[in-house]
Amino acid sequence: MKKIVDVNELRVTDIPIVGGKGANLGELTMAGFPVPNAFVLTTAAYDYFLENSDIMDFINSEIASIDRTSDQSLTDCANRIREKFEQIEIPAEFKDEIVKSYNKLFPKGKVGFVAVRSSATAEDLPDASFAGQQETYLNVHGEEDLFDKIIKCWSSLFTARAIAYREKQGYAHEDVKLAVVVQKMVNSEVSGIMFTVDPNSGAKEIVIEAGYGLGEAIVGGEVTPDTYKVDKSTMEVKAKRISTQKWKYTKGKDGKTVKEDIPADMEKVQKIDDLRVKEIAEIGRQIEIHYEKPMDMEWCVEDDKVYIVQARPITAVGDMTTNETVQTEAASEDIITTGLGASPGLASGKVIIYDESMSLDVVKDGDVLVTGMTMPDMVPAMSRAAAIVTDEGGMTCHAAIISRELGTACVVGTGNATSLLSDGMMITVDGTSGTVYKGDLTKKSSSNAAAPAMVCADPVPITGTRIMVN
């Protein structure tokens, strides 16, 4: 098997050797969709790196030593494994191969910027979502920077959240391998994510989220994006939720990714106009037709051109006919705050306000986890929570995706939950409507089911039409 493959040579069937991200980029490129040029270090490259070191014995020993009752034990183990990875050099002859592929992405003599993204062989598969568990590095520049970020991607297969999630899903650690996508960098003016069905309700509409700058702020839940809903039959914009965005990630003068303030007159306006919304939605509709299933994709715009930088099948979709919710007329006076319903269902519990300085062990079974935004390392605590509420984020942030995978009610983008709520408060979270109530209202709820329902999405019909988040 080749250790390096050009993205043009890949198809969706190549997931075992280049992971979901790499295989889907190849499939999109083949189908004529606008994808930035890239190459992929295959799982053979990962195996080659491991075989030229003694690290696997170290990894197995460390994982065997984890105290499964302690999140801190898991975190400490993961840190030791990553430190060991990053002490190892890529063999010199393989460095030469990487440099040749890197140079092909750019005009002769030019050293360009790339995004370096992990692509796990068990990531982006229909039965599980490893969203945010492995690393992505933007604005990587030069050979040494590239080598460093490739190793960091490989080592990110052993973060605490990745180890915990694999064990929960029943994946053997040695069976999950990592490919690395090296993609020409798009310095996005605006970027976002798109679902070709509403992941919360299951409605047959296209949901687009948009924000200024590079898409990592949206994916990471650091900002709350605009949300646009497009009718799939008429391709008309049927609903909008415009957010306030005060800063963005962009490429700084030194080439590094930096935060940049947004002018006050641009903070509260639409991040993309309706024509752009429809253009992006049509690309999404055509990608869904190509794959014959609902899709989740990342997009960005540079120099007035839309690019697709990632696509994957949607792993879980809410069913609006069975989602539990609070009767509005019975609880309107009990509303504390509202946000975006990101994972359907209804749950009550005592609040725990969490920040990064705290141990994950403070979150107990049945607590309602309230935080500014969730981070991938928080997955063990998220799995214990009855519900999750965040200040920031949209339908495609980490909190939303993981909550849908867990079947946990989730409200994101409230803007004020951490300031309005306090530890020990009893609250009810309605993940369908995006509402947080005081008290336990679960017994007053009107529902057709006892728990949130997540179903597989129906495949879309094949038609005769086809046009083709750095």
PDB file of C-alpha atoms in Angstrom, residues 83-307:
ATOM      1  CA  GLU A  83       4.400  13.130  24.827  1.00  0.00           C
ATOM      2  CA  LYS A  84       6.020   9.834  23.821  1.00  0.00           C
ATOM      3  CA  PHE A  85       4.713  10.173  20.241  1.00  0.00           C
ATOM      4  CA  GLU A  86       6.092  13.660  19.860  1.00  0.00           C
ATOM      5  CA  GLN A  87       9.586  12.602  20.912  1.00  0.00           C
ATOM      6  CA  ILE A  88       9.867  10.388  17.808  1.00  0.00           C
ATOM      7  CA  GLU A  89      11.186  11.624  14.443  1.00  0.00           C
ATOM      8  CA  ILE A  90       9.697  10.738  11.071  1.00  0.00           C
ATOM      9  CA  PRO A  91      12.309   8.621   9.196  1.00  0.00           C
ATOM     10  CA  ALA A  92      14.414  10.764   6.832  1.00  0.00           C
ATOM     11  CA  GLU A  93      13.514   8.889   3.639  1.00  0.00           C
ATOM     12  CA  PHE A  94       9.798   9.321   4.368  1.00  0.00           C
ATOM     13  CA  LYS A  95      10.295  13.025   5.051  1.00  0.00           C
ATOM     14  CA  ASP A  96      11.588  13.334   1.478  1.00  0.00           C
ATOM     15  CA  GLU A  97       8.394  11.748   0.108  1.00  0.00           C
ATOM     16  CA  ILE A  98       6.230  14.120   2.149  1.00  0.00           C
ATOM     17  CA  VAL A  99       8.147  17.167   0.910  1.00  0.00           C
ATOM     18  CA  LYS A 100       7.701  16.124  -2.735  1.00  0.00           C
ATOM     19  CA  SER A 101       3.924  15.900  -2.315  1.00  0.00           C
ATOM     20  CA  TYR A 102       3.821  19.170  -0.357  1.00  0.00           C
ATOM     21  CA  ASN A 103       5.715  21.032  -3.086  1.00  0.00           C
ATOM     22  CA  LYS A 104       3.312  19.748  -5.772  1.00  0.00           C
ATOM     23  CA  LEU A 105       0.456  21.679  -4.150  1.00  0.00           C
ATOM     24  CA  PHE A 106       2.038  25.026  -5.009  1.00  0.00           C
ATOM     25  CA  PRO A 107       3.772  26.813  -7.906  1.00  0.00           C
ATOM     26  CA  LYS A 108       7.434  25.887  -8.227  1.00  0.00           C
ATOM     27  CA  GLY A 109       9.602  27.577  -5.634  1.00  0.00           C
ATOM     28  CA  LYS A 110       6.701  28.767  -3.478  1.00  0.00           C
ATOM     29  CA  VAL A 111       6.223  27.546   0.094  1.00  0.00           C
ATOM     30  CA  GLY A 112       2.480  27.638   0.724  1.00  0.00           C
ATOM     31  CA  PHE A 113       0.075  27.250   3.608  1.00  0.00           C
ATOM     32  CA  VAL A 114      -1.819  24.018   4.264  1.00  0.00           C
ATOM     33  CA  ALA A 115      -4.391  22.617   6.651  1.00  0.00           C
ATOM     34  CA  VAL A 116      -3.345  19.350   8.288  1.00  0.00           C
ATOM     35  CA  ARG A 117      -6.351  17.236   9.298  1.00  0.00           C
ATOM     36  CA  SER A 118      -6.725  13.841  10.924  1.00  0.00           C
ATOM     37  CA  SER A 119      -8.773  11.179   9.127  1.00  0.00           C
ATOM     38  CA  ALA A 120      -9.401   8.124  11.298  1.00  0.00           C
ATOM     39  CA  THR A 121     -10.449   4.835   9.762  1.00  0.00           C
ATOM     40  CA  ALA A 122     -13.370   4.691  12.212  1.00  0.00           C
ATOM     41  CA  GLU A 123     -14.188   8.401  11.901  1.00  0.00           C
ATOM     42  CA  ASP A 124     -17.166   9.694   9.875  1.00  0.00           C
ATOM     43  CA  LEU A 125     -18.697   6.217   9.554  1.00  0.00           C
ATOM     44  CA  PRO A 126     -22.494   5.680   9.557  1.00  0.00           C
ATOM     45  CA  ASP A 127     -22.622   4.068  13.005  1.00  0.00           C
ATOM     46  CA  ALA A 128     -20.464   6.489  14.994  1.00  0.00           C
ATOM     47  CA  SER A 129     -19.192  10.033  15.057  1.00  0.00           C
ATOM     48  CA  PHE A 130     -15.696  10.788  16.349  1.00  0.00           C
ATOM     49  CA  ALA A 131     -16.326  14.509  15.883  1.00  0.00           C
ATOM     50  CA  GLY A 132     -13.490  16.652  17.125  1.00  0.00           C
ATOM     51  CA  GLN A 133     -11.567  13.794  18.692  1.00  0.00           C
ATOM     52  CA  GLN A 134      -8.487  14.093  16.515  1.00  0.00           C
ATOM     53  CA  GLU A 135      -6.669  17.309  15.731  1.00  0.00           C
ATOM     54  CA  THR A 136      -6.777  19.809  12.884  1.00  0.00           C
ATOM     55  CA  TYR A 137      -4.027  22.380  12.326  1.00  0.00           C
ATOM     56  CA  LEU A 138      -4.499  25.426  10.110  1.00  0.00           C
ATOM     57  CA  ASN A 139      -1.994  27.718   8.368  1.00  0.00           C
ATOM     58  CA  VAL A 140       0.821  25.165   8.548  1.00  0.00           C
ATOM     59  CA  HIS A 141       3.818  26.552   6.655  1.00  0.00           C
ATOM     60  CA  GLY A 142       7.135  24.961   5.715  1.00  0.00           C
ATOM     61  CA  GLU A 143       8.607  21.476   5.991  1.00  0.00           C
ATOM     62  CA  GLU A 144       9.444  21.365   9.696  1.00  0.00           C
ATOM     63  CA  ASP A 145       6.070  22.802  10.681  1.00  0.00           C
ATOM     64  CA  LEU A 146       4.400  20.179   8.482  1.00  0.00           C
ATOM     65  CA  PHE A 147       6.360  17.269  10.018  1.00  0.00           C
ATOM     66  CA  ASP A 148       5.513  18.505  13.510  1.00  0.00           C
ATOM     67  CA  LYS A 149       1.775  18.750  12.778  1.00  0.00           C
ATOM     68  CA  ILE A 150       1.648  15.325  11.099  1.00  0.00           C
ATOM     69  CA  ILE A 151       3.078  13.717  14.240  1.00  0.00           C
ATOM     70  CA  LYS A 152       0.656  15.707  16.397  1.00  0.00           C
ATOM     71  CA  CYS A 153      -2.217  14.404  14.252  1.00  0.00           C
ATOM     72  CA  TRP A 154      -1.016  10.822  14.699  1.00  0.00           C
ATOM     73  CA  SER A 155      -0.677  11.301  18.448  1.00  0.00           C
ATOM     74  CA  SER A 156      -4.181  12.768  18.658  1.00  0.00           C
ATOM     75  CA  LEU A 157      -5.531   9.257  18.088  1.00  0.00           C
ATOM     76  CA  PHE A 158      -4.705   8.832  21.775  1.00  0.00           C
ATOM     77  CA  THR A 159      -6.305  11.868  23.372  1.00  0.00           C
ATOM     78  CA  ALA A 160      -8.426  11.146  26.437  1.00  0.00           C
ATOM     79  CA  ARG A 161     -11.653  11.736  24.535  1.00  0.00           C
ATOM     80  CA  ALA A 162     -10.595   9.440  21.669  1.00  0.00           C
ATOM     81  CA  ILE A 163      -9.604   6.608  23.999  1.00  0.00           C
ATOM     82  CA  ALA A 164     -12.843   6.930  26.004  1.00  0.00           C
ATOM     83  CA  TYR A 165     -15.079   7.084  22.953  1.00  0.00           C
ATOM     84  CA  ARG A 166     -13.484   4.048  21.297  1.00  0.00           C
ATOM     85  CA  GLU A 167     -13.995   2.022  24.448  1.00  0.00           C
ATOM     86  CA  LYS A 168     -17.636   3.141  24.702  1.00  0.00           C
ATOM     87  CA  GLN A 169     -18.292   2.245  21.053  1.00  0.00           C
ATOM     88  CA  GLY A 170     -16.460  -1.070  21.268  1.00  0.00           C
ATOM     89  CA  TYR A 171     -13.616  -0.219  18.869  1.00  0.00           C
ATOM     90  CA  ALA A 172     -10.332  -1.981  19.649  1.00  0.00           C
ATOM     91  CA  HIS A 173      -7.581   0.651  19.909  1.00  0.00           C
ATOM     92  CA  GLU A 174      -5.261  -1.218  17.544  1.00  0.00           C
ATOM     93  CA  ASP A 175      -8.031  -1.492  14.927  1.00  0.00           C
ATOM     94  CA  VAL A 176      -8.455   2.280  14.604  1.00  0.00           C
ATOM     95  CA  LYS A 177      -5.733   3.864  12.505  1.00  0.00           C
ATOM     96  CA  LEU A 178      -5.082   7.403  11.412  1.00  0.00           C
ATOM     97  CA  ALA A 179      -4.518   8.912   8.003  1.00  0.00           C
ATOM     98  CA  VAL A 180      -3.557  12.578   7.638  1.00  0.00           C
ATOM     99  CA  VAL A 181      -5.005  14.954   5.042  1.00  0.00           C
ATOM    100  CA  VAL A 182      -2.688  17.757   3.906  1.00  0.00           C
ATOM    101  CA  GLN A 183      -4.900  20.250   2.086  1.00  0.00           C
ATOM    102  CA  LYS A 184      -4.152  23.552   0.406  1.00  0.00           C
ATOM    103  CA  MET A 185      -5.268  26.235   2.845  1.00  0.00           C
ATOM    104  CA  VAL A 186      -8.338  28.333   2.105  1.00  0.00           C
ATOM    105  CA  ASN A 187      -8.175  31.634   3.995  1.00  0.00           C
ATOM    106  CA  SER A 188     -11.923  31.869   4.474  1.00  0.00           C
ATOM    107  CA  GLU A 189     -13.723  35.188   4.552  1.00  0.00           C
ATOM    108  CA  VAL A 190     -16.819  33.319   5.732  1.00  0.00           C
ATOM    109  CA  SER A 191     -17.331  29.637   6.462  1.00  0.00           C
ATOM    110  CA  GLY A 192     -19.729  27.205   7.991  1.00  0.00           C
ATOM    111  CA  ILE A 193     -21.408  23.850   8.069  1.00  0.00           C
ATOM    112  CA  MET A 194     -24.442  22.419   6.308  1.00  0.00           C
ATOM    113  CA  PHE A 195     -26.847  19.542   6.960  1.00  0.00           C
ATOM    114  CA  THR A 196     -29.066  18.326   4.138  1.00  0.00           C
ATOM    115  CA  VAL A 197     -31.768  17.397   6.673  1.00  0.00           C
ATOM    116  CA  ASP A 198     -32.458  19.065  10.026  1.00  0.00           C
ATOM    117  CA  PRO A 199     -30.481  16.862  12.449  1.00  0.00           C
ATOM    118  CA  ASN A 200     -32.630  17.899  15.403  1.00  0.00           C
ATOM    119  CA  SER A 201     -36.137  17.413  13.998  1.00  0.00           C
ATOM    120  CA  GLY A 202     -35.554  15.240  10.938  1.00  0.00           C
ATOM    121  CA  ALA A 203     -37.346  17.817   8.771  1.00  0.00           C
ATOM    122  CA  LYS A 204     -36.540  17.565   5.064  1.00  0.00           C
ATOM    123  CA  GLU A 205     -34.862  20.959   4.880  1.00  0.00           C
ATOM    124  CA  ILE A 206     -31.291  22.133   4.431  1.00  0.00           C
ATOM    125  CA  VAL A 207     -29.730  23.725   7.520  1.00  0.00           C
ATOM    126  CA  ILE A 208     -26.774  26.069   6.936  1.00  0.00           C
ATOM    127  CA  GLU A 209     -24.651  27.703   9.615  1.00  0.00           C
ATOM    128  CA  ALA A 210     -22.371  30.612   8.751  1.00  0.00           C
ATOM    129  CA  GLY A 211     -19.776  32.725  10.516  1.00  0.00           C
ATOM    130  CA  TYR A 212     -16.942  35.093   9.663  1.00  0.00           C
ATOM    131  CA  GLY A 213     -13.412  33.764   9.199  1.00  0.00           C
ATOM    132  CA  LEU A 214     -12.065  30.229   9.524  1.00  0.00           C
ATOM    133  CA  GLY A 215     -14.575  27.536  10.422  1.00  0.00           C
ATOM    134  CA  GLU A 216     -12.754  26.204  13.494  1.00  0.00           C
ATOM    135  CA  ALA A 217     -14.542  28.747  15.715  1.00  0.00           C
ATOM    136  CA  ILE A 218     -17.911  27.285  14.678  1.00  0.00           C
ATOM    137  CA  VAL A 219     -16.858  23.636  14.876  1.00  0.00           C
ATOM    138  CA  GLY A 220     -15.316  24.256  18.286  1.00  0.00           C
ATOM    139  CA  GLY A 221     -18.423  26.021  19.584  1.00  0.00           C
ATOM    140  CA  GLU A 222     -16.453  29.189  20.321  1.00  0.00           C
ATOM    141  CA  VAL A 223     -18.910  31.408  18.447  1.00  0.00           C
ATOM    142  CA  THR A 224     -22.627  31.120  17.743  1.00  0.00           C
ATOM    143  CA  PRO A 225     -23.160  31.142  13.967  1.00  0.00           C
ATOM    144  CA  ASP A 226     -26.091  32.334  11.886  1.00  0.00           C
ATOM    145  CA  THR A 227     -28.562  29.556  11.076  1.00  0.00           C
ATOM    146  CA  TYR A 228     -30.472  29.459   7.777  1.00  0.00           C
ATOM    147  CA  LYS A 229     -33.110  26.894   6.789  1.00  0.00           C
ATOM    148  CA  VAL A 230     -33.813  26.246   3.115  1.00  0.00           C
ATOM    149  CA  ASP A 231     -36.870  24.427   1.741  1.00  0.00           C
ATOM    150  CA  LYS A 232     -35.472  21.509  -0.245  1.00  0.00           C
ATOM    151  CA  SER A 233     -38.331  21.456  -2.759  1.00  0.00           C
ATOM    152  CA  THR A 234     -38.394  25.188  -3.612  1.00  0.00           C
ATOM    153  CA  MET A 235     -34.818  26.109  -2.540  1.00  0.00           C
ATOM    154  CA  GLU A 236     -36.226  29.208  -0.841  1.00  0.00           C
ATOM    155  CA  VAL A 237     -34.860  30.507   2.466  1.00  0.00           C
ATOM    156  CA  LYS A 238     -37.663  29.747   4.942  1.00  0.00           C
ATOM    157  CA  ALA A 239     -36.095  30.763   8.284  1.00  0.00           C
ATOM    158  CA  LYS A 240     -33.104  32.676   9.675  1.00  0.00           C
ATOM    159  CA  ARG A 241     -31.489  33.061  13.080  1.00  0.00           C
ATOM    160  CA  ILE A 242     -28.897  35.849  12.957  1.00  0.00           C
ATOM    161  CA  SER A 243     -26.229  35.770  15.652  1.00  0.00           C
ATOM    162  CA  THR A 244     -23.852  38.369  17.025  1.00  0.00           C
ATOM    163  CA  GLN A 245     -20.209  37.605  16.199  1.00  0.00           C
ATOM    164  CA  LYS A 246     -17.560  39.853  17.727  1.00  0.00           C
ATOM    165  CA  TRP A 247     -14.371  38.118  16.513  1.00  0.00           C
ATOM    166  CA  LYS A 248     -13.102  35.601  13.995  1.00  0.00           C
ATOM    167  CA  TYR A 249     -10.111  33.376  13.310  1.00  0.00           C
ATOM    168  CA  THR A 250      -8.007  34.431  10.334  1.00  0.00           C
ATOM    169  CA  LYS A 251      -4.441  34.268   9.049  1.00  0.00           C
ATOM    170  CA  GLY A 252      -2.267  36.921  10.684  1.00  0.00           C
ATOM    171  CA  LYS A 253       0.594  38.871   9.127  1.00  0.00           C
ATOM    172  CA  ASP A 254       3.075  36.250  10.352  1.00  0.00           C
ATOM    173  CA  GLY A 255       1.031  33.470   8.749  1.00  0.00           C
ATOM    174  CA  LYS A 256      -0.251  32.098  12.046  1.00  0.00           C
ATOM    175  CA  THR A 257      -3.925  31.727  12.925  1.00  0.00           C
ATOM    176  CA  VAL A 258      -5.013  34.717  15.022  1.00  0.00           C
ATOM    177  CA  LYS A 259      -8.175  36.179  16.525  1.00  0.00           C
ATOM    178  CA  GLU A 260      -9.348  39.388  14.897  1.00  0.00           C
ATOM    179  CA  ASP A 261     -12.116  41.732  16.043  1.00  0.00           C
ATOM    180  CA  ILE A 262     -15.059  42.266  13.711  1.00  0.00           C
ATOM    181  CA  PRO A 263     -16.143  45.874  12.988  1.00  0.00           C
ATOM    182  CA  ALA A 264     -19.156  46.849  15.097  1.00  0.00           C
ATOM    183  CA  ASP A 265     -21.370  47.474  12.054  1.00  0.00           C
ATOM    184  CA  MET A 266     -20.821  43.861  10.887  1.00  0.00           C
ATOM    185  CA  GLU A 267     -21.358  42.037  14.184  1.00  0.00           C
ATOM    186  CA  LYS A 268     -25.138  41.592  14.002  1.00  0.00           C
ATOM    187  CA  VAL A 269     -25.838  41.341  10.266  1.00  0.00           C
ATOM    188  CA  GLN A 270     -26.245  38.280   8.033  1.00  0.00           C
ATOM    189  CA  LYS A 271     -22.877  36.665   7.456  1.00  0.00           C
ATOM    190  CA  ILE A 272     -23.959  35.620   3.940  1.00  0.00           C
ATOM    191  CA  ASP A 273     -26.791  37.036   1.825  1.00  0.00           C
ATOM    192  CA  ASP A 274     -29.742  34.970   0.636  1.00  0.00           C
ATOM    193  CA  LEU A 275     -28.233  34.379  -2.803  1.00  0.00           C
ATOM    194  CA  ARG A 276     -25.146  32.842  -1.217  1.00  0.00           C
ATOM    195  CA  VAL A 277     -27.338  30.772   1.110  1.00  0.00           C
ATOM    196  CA  LYS A 278     -29.157  29.342  -1.923  1.00  0.00           C
ATOM    197  CA  GLU A 279     -25.889  28.703  -3.788  1.00  0.00           C
ATOM    198  CA  ILE A 280     -24.442  26.756  -0.861  1.00  0.00           C
ATOM    199  CA  ALA A 281     -27.728  24.894  -0.344  1.00  0.00           C
ATOM    200  CA  GLU A 282     -27.785  23.787  -3.985  1.00  0.00           C
ATOM    201  CA  ILE A 283     -24.254  22.387  -3.703  1.00  0.00           C
ATOM    202  CA  GLY A 284     -25.382  20.524  -0.593  1.00  0.00           C
ATOM    203  CA  ARG A 285     -28.461  19.163  -2.355  1.00  0.00           C
ATOM    204  CA  GLN A 286     -26.329  17.865  -5.210  1.00  0.00           C
ATOM    205  CA  ILE A 287     -23.873  16.229  -2.798  1.00  0.00           C
ATOM    206  CA  GLU A 288     -26.801  14.495  -1.095  1.00  0.00           C
ATOM    207  CA  ILE A 289     -28.023  13.257  -4.483  1.00  0.00           C
ATOM    208  CA  HIS A 290     -24.542  11.971  -5.321  1.00  0.00           C
ATOM    209  CA  TYR A 291     -24.238  10.022  -2.067  1.00  0.00           C
ATOM    210  CA  GLU A 292     -27.916   8.998  -1.971  1.00  0.00           C
ATOM    211  CA  LYS A 293     -28.100   9.840   1.742  1.00  0.00           C
ATOM    212  CA  PRO A 294     -28.318  12.914   4.007  1.00  0.00           C
ATOM    213  CA  MET A 295     -24.955  14.600   4.427  1.00  0.00           C
ATOM    214  CA  ASP A 296     -23.123  16.926   6.786  1.00  0.00           C
ATOM    215  CA  MET A 297     -20.433  19.106   5.191  1.00  0.00           C
ATOM    216  CA  GLU A 298     -18.067  21.986   5.893  1.00  0.00           C
ATOM    217  CA  TRP A 299     -17.841  24.854   3.406  1.00  0.00           C
ATOM    218  CA  CYS A 300     -15.939  28.112   3.078  1.00  0.00           C
ATOM    219  CA  VAL A 301     -15.719  31.115   0.768  1.00  0.00           C
ATOM    220  CA  GLU A 302     -12.545  32.785  -0.493  1.00  0.00           C
ATOM    221  CA  ASP A 303     -12.419  35.364  -3.304  1.00  0.00           C
ATOM    222  CA  ASP A 304     -16.158  34.873  -3.937  1.00  0.00           C
ATOM    223  CA  LYS A 305     -15.777  31.112  -4.568  1.00  0.00           C
ATOM    224  CA  VAL A 306     -17.425  28.414  -2.459  1.00  0.00           C
ATOM    225  CA  TYR A 307     -15.279  25.401  -1.497  1.00  0.00           C
TER     226      TYR A 307
END
